[in-house]
């Protein structure tokens, strides 16, 4: 069963096993109570940056929390799609699931990088370490996916048969559809 698994596939599956439950829980907390969920540890740097540097009011903070939840939920959805596509051997062999993984990695890296920058601006060291670790996980997986290409289809060698063709009338060029 594990003959055709690539390192990138296993790496992506392990990342999905981390990001799906963790980020889904963060999204759930933000959906239930937007401001309270925003001020929990995974999102506290974003909340402090929004309140301190951008001076957002209550409803604007709720909208920003929902936007952050939507971004994280999108990453969770693409990781879930990746796991479903990874379960189909034909798609896994051809690398067809790499698109969903790539989108999840790109959006997740963007969110983690922005959160890391916001954590450094507000001086929240625990959040900075969390987001830097997540960013390094995502970027490492992206490098593995980019470098490791799926196996190509085996190339068959066709032997060209020698045909004795009559000379062309009026020295016309032989086109592909004339054969």
PDB file of C-alpha atoms in Angstrom:
ATOM      1  CA  UNK A   1       0.000   0.000   0.000  1.00  0.00           C
ATOM      2  CA  UNK A   2       2.823   2.397   0.771  1.00  0.00           C
ATOM      3  CA  UNK A   3       4.810   1.772  -2.413  1.00  0.00           C
ATOM      4  CA  UNK A   4       3.731   4.954  -4.177  1.00  0.00           C
ATOM      5  CA  UNK A   5       3.780   7.419  -1.279  1.00  0.00           C
ATOM      6  CA  UNK A   6       6.156  10.312  -1.732  1.00  0.00           C
ATOM      7  CA  UNK A   7       7.835  12.304   1.052  1.00  0.00           C
ATOM      8  CA  UNK A   8       5.760  15.347   0.121  1.00  0.00           C
ATOM      9  CA  UNK A   9       2.544  13.345   0.476  1.00  0.00           C
ATOM     10  CA  UNK A  10       3.453  12.109   3.936  1.00  0.00           C
ATOM     11  CA  UNK A  11       4.660  15.571   4.952  1.00  0.00           C
ATOM     12  CA  UNK A  12       1.423  17.149   3.743  1.00  0.00           C
ATOM     13  CA  UNK A  13      -0.655  14.554   5.565  1.00  0.00           C
ATOM     14  CA  UNK A  14       1.222  15.239   8.804  1.00  0.00           C
ATOM     15  CA  UNK A  15       0.731  18.982   8.370  1.00  0.00           C
ATOM     16  CA  UNK A  16      -2.961  18.442   7.741  1.00  0.00           C
ATOM     17  CA  UNK A  17      -3.149  16.307  10.877  1.00  0.00           C
ATOM     18  CA  UNK A  18      -1.839  19.293  12.849  1.00  0.00           C
ATOM     19  CA  UNK A  19      -3.510  22.242  11.135  1.00  0.00           C
ATOM     20  CA  UNK A  20      -7.025  20.844  10.663  1.00  0.00           C
ATOM     21  CA  UNK A  21      -7.871  20.329  14.353  1.00  0.00           C
ATOM     22  CA  UNK A  22      -5.855  23.239  15.726  1.00  0.00           C
ATOM     23  CA  UNK A  23      -7.036  25.893  13.303  1.00  0.00           C
ATOM     24  CA  UNK A  24     -10.600  24.510  13.252  1.00  0.00           C
ATOM     25  CA  UNK A  25     -10.724  24.936  17.036  1.00  0.00           C
ATOM     26  CA  UNK A  26      -9.480  28.525  16.720  1.00  0.00           C
ATOM     27  CA  UNK A  27     -12.110  29.202  14.049  1.00  0.00           C
ATOM     28  CA  UNK A  28     -14.826  27.668  16.219  1.00  0.00           C
ATOM     29  CA  UNK A  29     -13.827  29.863  19.173  1.00  0.00           C
ATOM     30  CA  UNK A  30     -13.922  32.973  16.989  1.00  0.00           C
ATOM     31  CA  UNK A  31     -17.318  32.036  15.550  1.00  0.00           C
ATOM     32  CA  UNK A  32     -18.828  31.417  18.985  1.00  0.00           C
ATOM     33  CA  UNK A  33     -17.485  34.600  20.570  1.00  0.00           C
ATOM     34  CA  UNK A  34     -15.596  36.797  18.073  1.00  0.00           C
ATOM     35  CA  UNK A  35     -13.866  39.181  20.466  1.00  0.00           C
ATOM     36  CA  UNK A  36     -13.141  36.566  23.136  1.00  0.00           C
ATOM     37  CA  UNK A  37     -11.912  34.098  20.500  1.00  0.00           C
ATOM     38  CA  UNK A  38      -9.695  36.773  18.978  1.00  0.00           C
ATOM     39  CA  UNK A  39      -8.007  37.441  22.326  1.00  0.00           C
ATOM     40  CA  UNK A  40      -7.027  33.801  22.899  1.00  0.00           C
ATOM     41  CA  UNK A  41      -3.385  32.771  22.497  1.00  0.00           C
ATOM     42  CA  UNK A  42      -3.354  31.791  18.774  1.00  0.00           C
ATOM     43  CA  UNK A  43      -4.852  35.145  17.737  1.00  0.00           C
ATOM     44  CA  UNK A  44      -3.884  37.497  20.553  1.00  0.00           C
ATOM     45  CA  UNK A  45      -1.148  39.173  18.512  1.00  0.00           C
ATOM     46  CA  UNK A  46      -3.641  40.054  15.788  1.00  0.00           C
ATOM     47  CA  UNK A  47      -6.099  41.377  18.378  1.00  0.00           C
ATOM     48  CA  UNK A  48      -3.502  43.509  20.128  1.00  0.00           C
ATOM     49  CA  UNK A  49      -2.194  44.868  16.837  1.00  0.00           C
ATOM     50  CA  UNK A  50      -5.695  45.757  15.680  1.00  0.00           C
ATOM     51  CA  UNK A  51      -6.591  47.487  18.922  1.00  0.00           C
ATOM     52  CA  UNK A  52      -3.247  49.211  19.601  1.00  0.00           C
ATOM     53  CA  UNK A  53      -1.914  50.164  16.185  1.00  0.00           C
ATOM     54  CA  UNK A  54      -5.023  50.356  14.028  1.00  0.00           C
ATOM     55  CA  UNK A  55      -7.321  51.519  16.872  1.00  0.00           C
ATOM     56  CA  UNK A  56     -10.301  49.525  15.681  1.00  0.00           C
ATOM     57  CA  UNK A  57     -13.620  49.864  17.442  1.00  0.00           C
ATOM     58  CA  UNK A  58     -15.826  46.977  18.602  1.00  0.00           C
ATOM     59  CA  UNK A  59     -17.680  46.082  15.424  1.00  0.00           C
ATOM     60  CA  UNK A  60     -14.582  46.535  13.274  1.00  0.00           C
ATOM     61  CA  UNK A  61     -12.719  44.143  15.580  1.00  0.00           C
ATOM     62  CA  UNK A  62     -15.521  41.592  15.175  1.00  0.00           C
ATOM     63  CA  UNK A  63     -15.293  41.919  11.383  1.00  0.00           C
ATOM     64  CA  UNK A  64     -11.516  41.473  11.507  1.00  0.00           C
ATOM     65  CA  UNK A  65     -11.975  38.395  13.714  1.00  0.00           C
ATOM     66  CA  UNK A  66     -14.435  36.917  11.233  1.00  0.00           C
ATOM     67  CA  UNK A  67     -12.057  37.658   8.369  1.00  0.00           C
ATOM     68  CA  UNK A  68      -9.246  35.895  10.218  1.00  0.00           C
ATOM     69  CA  UNK A  69     -11.582  32.965  10.939  1.00  0.00           C
ATOM     70  CA  UNK A  70     -12.552  32.794   7.261  1.00  0.00           C
ATOM     71  CA  UNK A  71      -8.897  32.689   6.227  1.00  0.00           C
ATOM     72  CA  UNK A  72      -8.088  29.940   8.708  1.00  0.00           C
ATOM     73  CA  UNK A  73     -11.213  28.008   7.734  1.00  0.00           C
ATOM     74  CA  UNK A  74     -10.138  28.201   4.086  1.00  0.00           C
ATOM     75  CA  UNK A  75      -6.780  26.668   4.999  1.00  0.00           C
ATOM     76  CA  UNK A  76      -8.538  23.915   6.968  1.00  0.00           C
ATOM     77  CA  UNK A  77     -10.835  23.220   3.998  1.00  0.00           C
ATOM     78  CA  UNK A  78      -7.937  22.934   1.537  1.00  0.00           C
ATOM     79  CA  UNK A  79      -6.050  20.616   3.883  1.00  0.00           C
ATOM     80  CA  UNK A  80      -9.199  18.461   4.134  1.00  0.00           C
ATOM     81  CA  UNK A  81      -9.536  18.413   0.329  1.00  0.00           C
ATOM     82  CA  UNK A  82      -5.882  17.426   0.139  1.00  0.00           C
ATOM     83  CA  UNK A  83      -6.441  14.484   2.486  1.00  0.00           C
ATOM     84  CA  UNK A  84      -9.435  13.308   0.459  1.00  0.00           C
ATOM     85  CA  UNK A  85      -7.465  13.505  -2.793  1.00  0.00           C
ATOM     86  CA  UNK A  86      -4.524  11.798  -1.118  1.00  0.00           C
ATOM     87  CA  UNK A  87      -6.721   8.795  -0.424  1.00  0.00           C
ATOM     88  CA  UNK A  88      -7.228   8.146  -4.139  1.00  0.00           C
ATOM     89  CA  UNK A  89      -4.134   6.261  -5.366  1.00  0.00           C
ATOM     90  CA  UNK A  90      -4.375   7.350  -9.006  1.00  0.00           C
ATOM     91  CA  UNK A  91      -4.460  11.023  -8.032  1.00  0.00           C
ATOM     92  CA  UNK A  92      -1.719  10.580  -5.432  1.00  0.00           C
ATOM     93  CA  UNK A  93       0.634   8.931  -7.952  1.00  0.00           C
ATOM     94  CA  UNK A  94       0.189  11.742 -10.477  1.00  0.00           C
ATOM     95  CA  UNK A  95       0.590  14.494  -7.880  1.00  0.00           C
ATOM     96  CA  UNK A  96      -2.956  15.755  -8.460  1.00  0.00           C
ATOM     97  CA  UNK A  97      -3.440  16.530  -4.782  1.00  0.00           C
ATOM     98  CA  UNK A  98      -0.493  18.935  -4.736  1.00  0.00           C
ATOM     99  CA  UNK A  99      -2.649  21.857  -5.892  1.00  0.00           C
ATOM    100  CA  UNK A 100      -4.872  21.713  -2.823  1.00  0.00           C
ATOM    101  CA  UNK A 101      -1.798  21.377  -0.631  1.00  0.00           C
ATOM    102  CA  UNK A 102      -0.129  24.306  -2.376  1.00  0.00           C
ATOM    103  CA  UNK A 103      -3.135  26.566  -1.853  1.00  0.00           C
ATOM    104  CA  UNK A 104      -3.349  25.568   1.818  1.00  0.00           C
ATOM    105  CA  UNK A 105       0.365  26.204   2.260  1.00  0.00           C
ATOM    106  CA  UNK A 106       0.234  29.579   0.526  1.00  0.00           C
ATOM    107  CA  UNK A 107      -2.751  30.941   2.446  1.00  0.00           C
ATOM    108  CA  UNK A 108      -1.545  29.425   5.720  1.00  0.00           C
ATOM    109  CA  UNK A 109       1.932  30.887   5.256  1.00  0.00           C
ATOM    110  CA  UNK A 110       0.461  34.302   4.538  1.00  0.00           C
ATOM    111  CA  UNK A 111      -1.688  34.193   7.682  1.00  0.00           C
ATOM    112  CA  UNK A 112       1.168  32.904   9.851  1.00  0.00           C
ATOM    113  CA  UNK A 113       3.621  35.468   8.457  1.00  0.00           C
ATOM    114  CA  UNK A 114       1.228  38.360   9.018  1.00  0.00           C
ATOM    115  CA  UNK A 115       0.460  37.101  12.522  1.00  0.00           C
ATOM    116  CA  UNK A 116       4.176  36.762  13.239  1.00  0.00           C
ATOM    117  CA  UNK A 117       4.843  40.336  12.111  1.00  0.00           C
ATOM    118  CA  UNK A 118       1.951  41.593  14.256  1.00  0.00           C
ATOM    119  CA  UNK A 119       3.255  39.614  17.243  1.00  0.00           C
ATOM    120  CA  UNK A 120       6.687  41.179  16.863  1.00  0.00           C
ATOM    121  CA  UNK A 121       5.159  44.673  16.654  1.00  0.00           C
ATOM    122  CA  UNK A 122       3.169  44.259  19.890  1.00  0.00           C
ATOM    123  CA  UNK A 123       5.910  42.346  21.735  1.00  0.00           C
ATOM    124  CA  UNK A 124       3.959  39.129  22.302  1.00  0.00           C
ATOM    125  CA  UNK A 125       6.792  36.581  22.461  1.00  0.00           C
ATOM    126  CA  UNK A 126       4.710  33.409  22.977  1.00  0.00           C
ATOM    127  CA  UNK A 127       2.559  34.241  19.961  1.00  0.00           C
ATOM    128  CA  UNK A 128       5.679  35.144  17.977  1.00  0.00           C
ATOM    129  CA  UNK A 129       7.190  31.706  18.647  1.00  0.00           C
ATOM    130  CA  UNK A 130       3.904  29.980  17.773  1.00  0.00           C
ATOM    131  CA  UNK A 131       3.469  31.779  14.464  1.00  0.00           C
ATOM    132  CA  UNK A 132       7.158  31.450  13.548  1.00  0.00           C
ATOM    133  CA  UNK A 133       6.959  27.696  14.166  1.00  0.00           C
ATOM    134  CA  UNK A 134       3.812  27.370  12.053  1.00  0.00           C
ATOM    135  CA  UNK A 135       5.397  29.444   9.300  1.00  0.00           C
ATOM    136  CA  UNK A 136       8.513  27.278   9.276  1.00  0.00           C
ATOM    137  CA  UNK A 137       6.381  24.121   9.087  1.00  0.00           C
ATOM    138  CA  UNK A 138       4.432  25.505   6.141  1.00  0.00           C
ATOM    139  CA  UNK A 139       7.483  26.816   4.287  1.00  0.00           C
ATOM    140  CA  UNK A 140       9.363  23.544   4.805  1.00  0.00           C
ATOM    141  CA  UNK A 141       6.456  21.613   3.334  1.00  0.00           C
ATOM    142  CA  UNK A 142       6.270  24.045   0.420  1.00  0.00           C
ATOM    143  CA  UNK A 143       9.953  23.493  -0.333  1.00  0.00           C
ATOM    144  CA  UNK A 144       9.500  19.715  -0.277  1.00  0.00           C
ATOM    145  CA  UNK A 145       6.489  19.940  -2.609  1.00  0.00           C
ATOM    146  CA  UNK A 146       8.329  22.217  -5.044  1.00  0.00           C
ATOM    147  CA  UNK A 147      11.517  20.135  -5.145  1.00  0.00           C
ATOM    148  CA  UNK A 148       9.932  16.689  -5.200  1.00  0.00           C
ATOM    149  CA  UNK A 149       8.100  16.123  -8.449  1.00  0.00           C
ATOM    150  CA  UNK A 150       5.788  13.149  -9.032  1.00  0.00           C
ATOM    151  CA  UNK A 151       7.001  10.288 -11.161  1.00  0.00           C
ATOM    152  CA  UNK A 152       6.418  10.775 -14.827  1.00  0.00           C
ATOM    153  CA  UNK A 153       4.611   8.209 -16.923  1.00  0.00           C
ATOM    154  CA  UNK A 154       6.959   5.599 -18.362  1.00  0.00           C
ATOM    155  CA  UNK A 155       8.019   6.552 -21.837  1.00  0.00           C
ATOM    156  CA  UNK A 156       7.518   3.918 -24.462  1.00  0.00           C
ATOM    157  CA  UNK A 157       9.982   3.715 -27.276  1.00  0.00           C
ATOM    158  CA  UNK A 158       8.343   3.474 -30.647  1.00  0.00           C
ATOM    159  CA  UNK A 159      10.374   1.924 -33.364  1.00  0.00           C
ATOM    160  CA  UNK A 160      10.056   3.695 -36.620  1.00  0.00           C
ATOM    161  CA  UNK A 161       9.264   1.390 -39.478  1.00  0.00           C
ATOM    162  CA  UNK A 162      11.040   2.017 -42.713  1.00  0.00           C
ATOM    163  CA  UNK A 163       8.581   2.386 -45.538  1.00  0.00           C
ATOM    164  CA  UNK A 164       9.445   2.487 -49.143  1.00  0.00           C
ATOM    165  CA  UNK A 165       7.491   5.429 -50.401  1.00  0.00           C
ATOM    166  CA  UNK A 166       7.094   6.404 -53.987  1.00  0.00           C
ATOM    167  CA  UNK A 167       8.525   9.787 -54.871  1.00  0.00           C
ATOM    168  CA  UNK A 168       6.061  12.591 -54.454  1.00  0.00           C
ATOM    169  CA  UNK A 169       4.446  13.961 -57.520  1.00  0.00           C
ATOM    170  CA  UNK A 170       5.595  17.464 -58.441  1.00  0.00           C
ATOM    171  CA  UNK A 171       7.987  17.382 -55.482  1.00  0.00           C
ATOM    172  CA  UNK A 172       5.324  18.257 -52.918  1.00  0.00           C
ATOM    173  CA  UNK A 173       6.278  18.330 -49.265  1.00  0.00           C
ATOM    174  CA  UNK A 174       4.968  15.451 -47.253  1.00  0.00           C
ATOM    175  CA  UNK A 175       2.590  16.745 -44.566  1.00  0.00           C
ATOM    176  CA  UNK A 176       1.409  14.830 -41.553  1.00  0.00           C
ATOM    177  CA  UNK A 177      -2.117  14.422 -42.849  1.00  0.00           C
ATOM    178  CA  UNK A 178      -0.852  13.021 -46.184  1.00  0.00           C
ATOM    179  CA  UNK A 179       0.655   9.883 -44.665  1.00  0.00           C
TER     180      UNK A 179
END
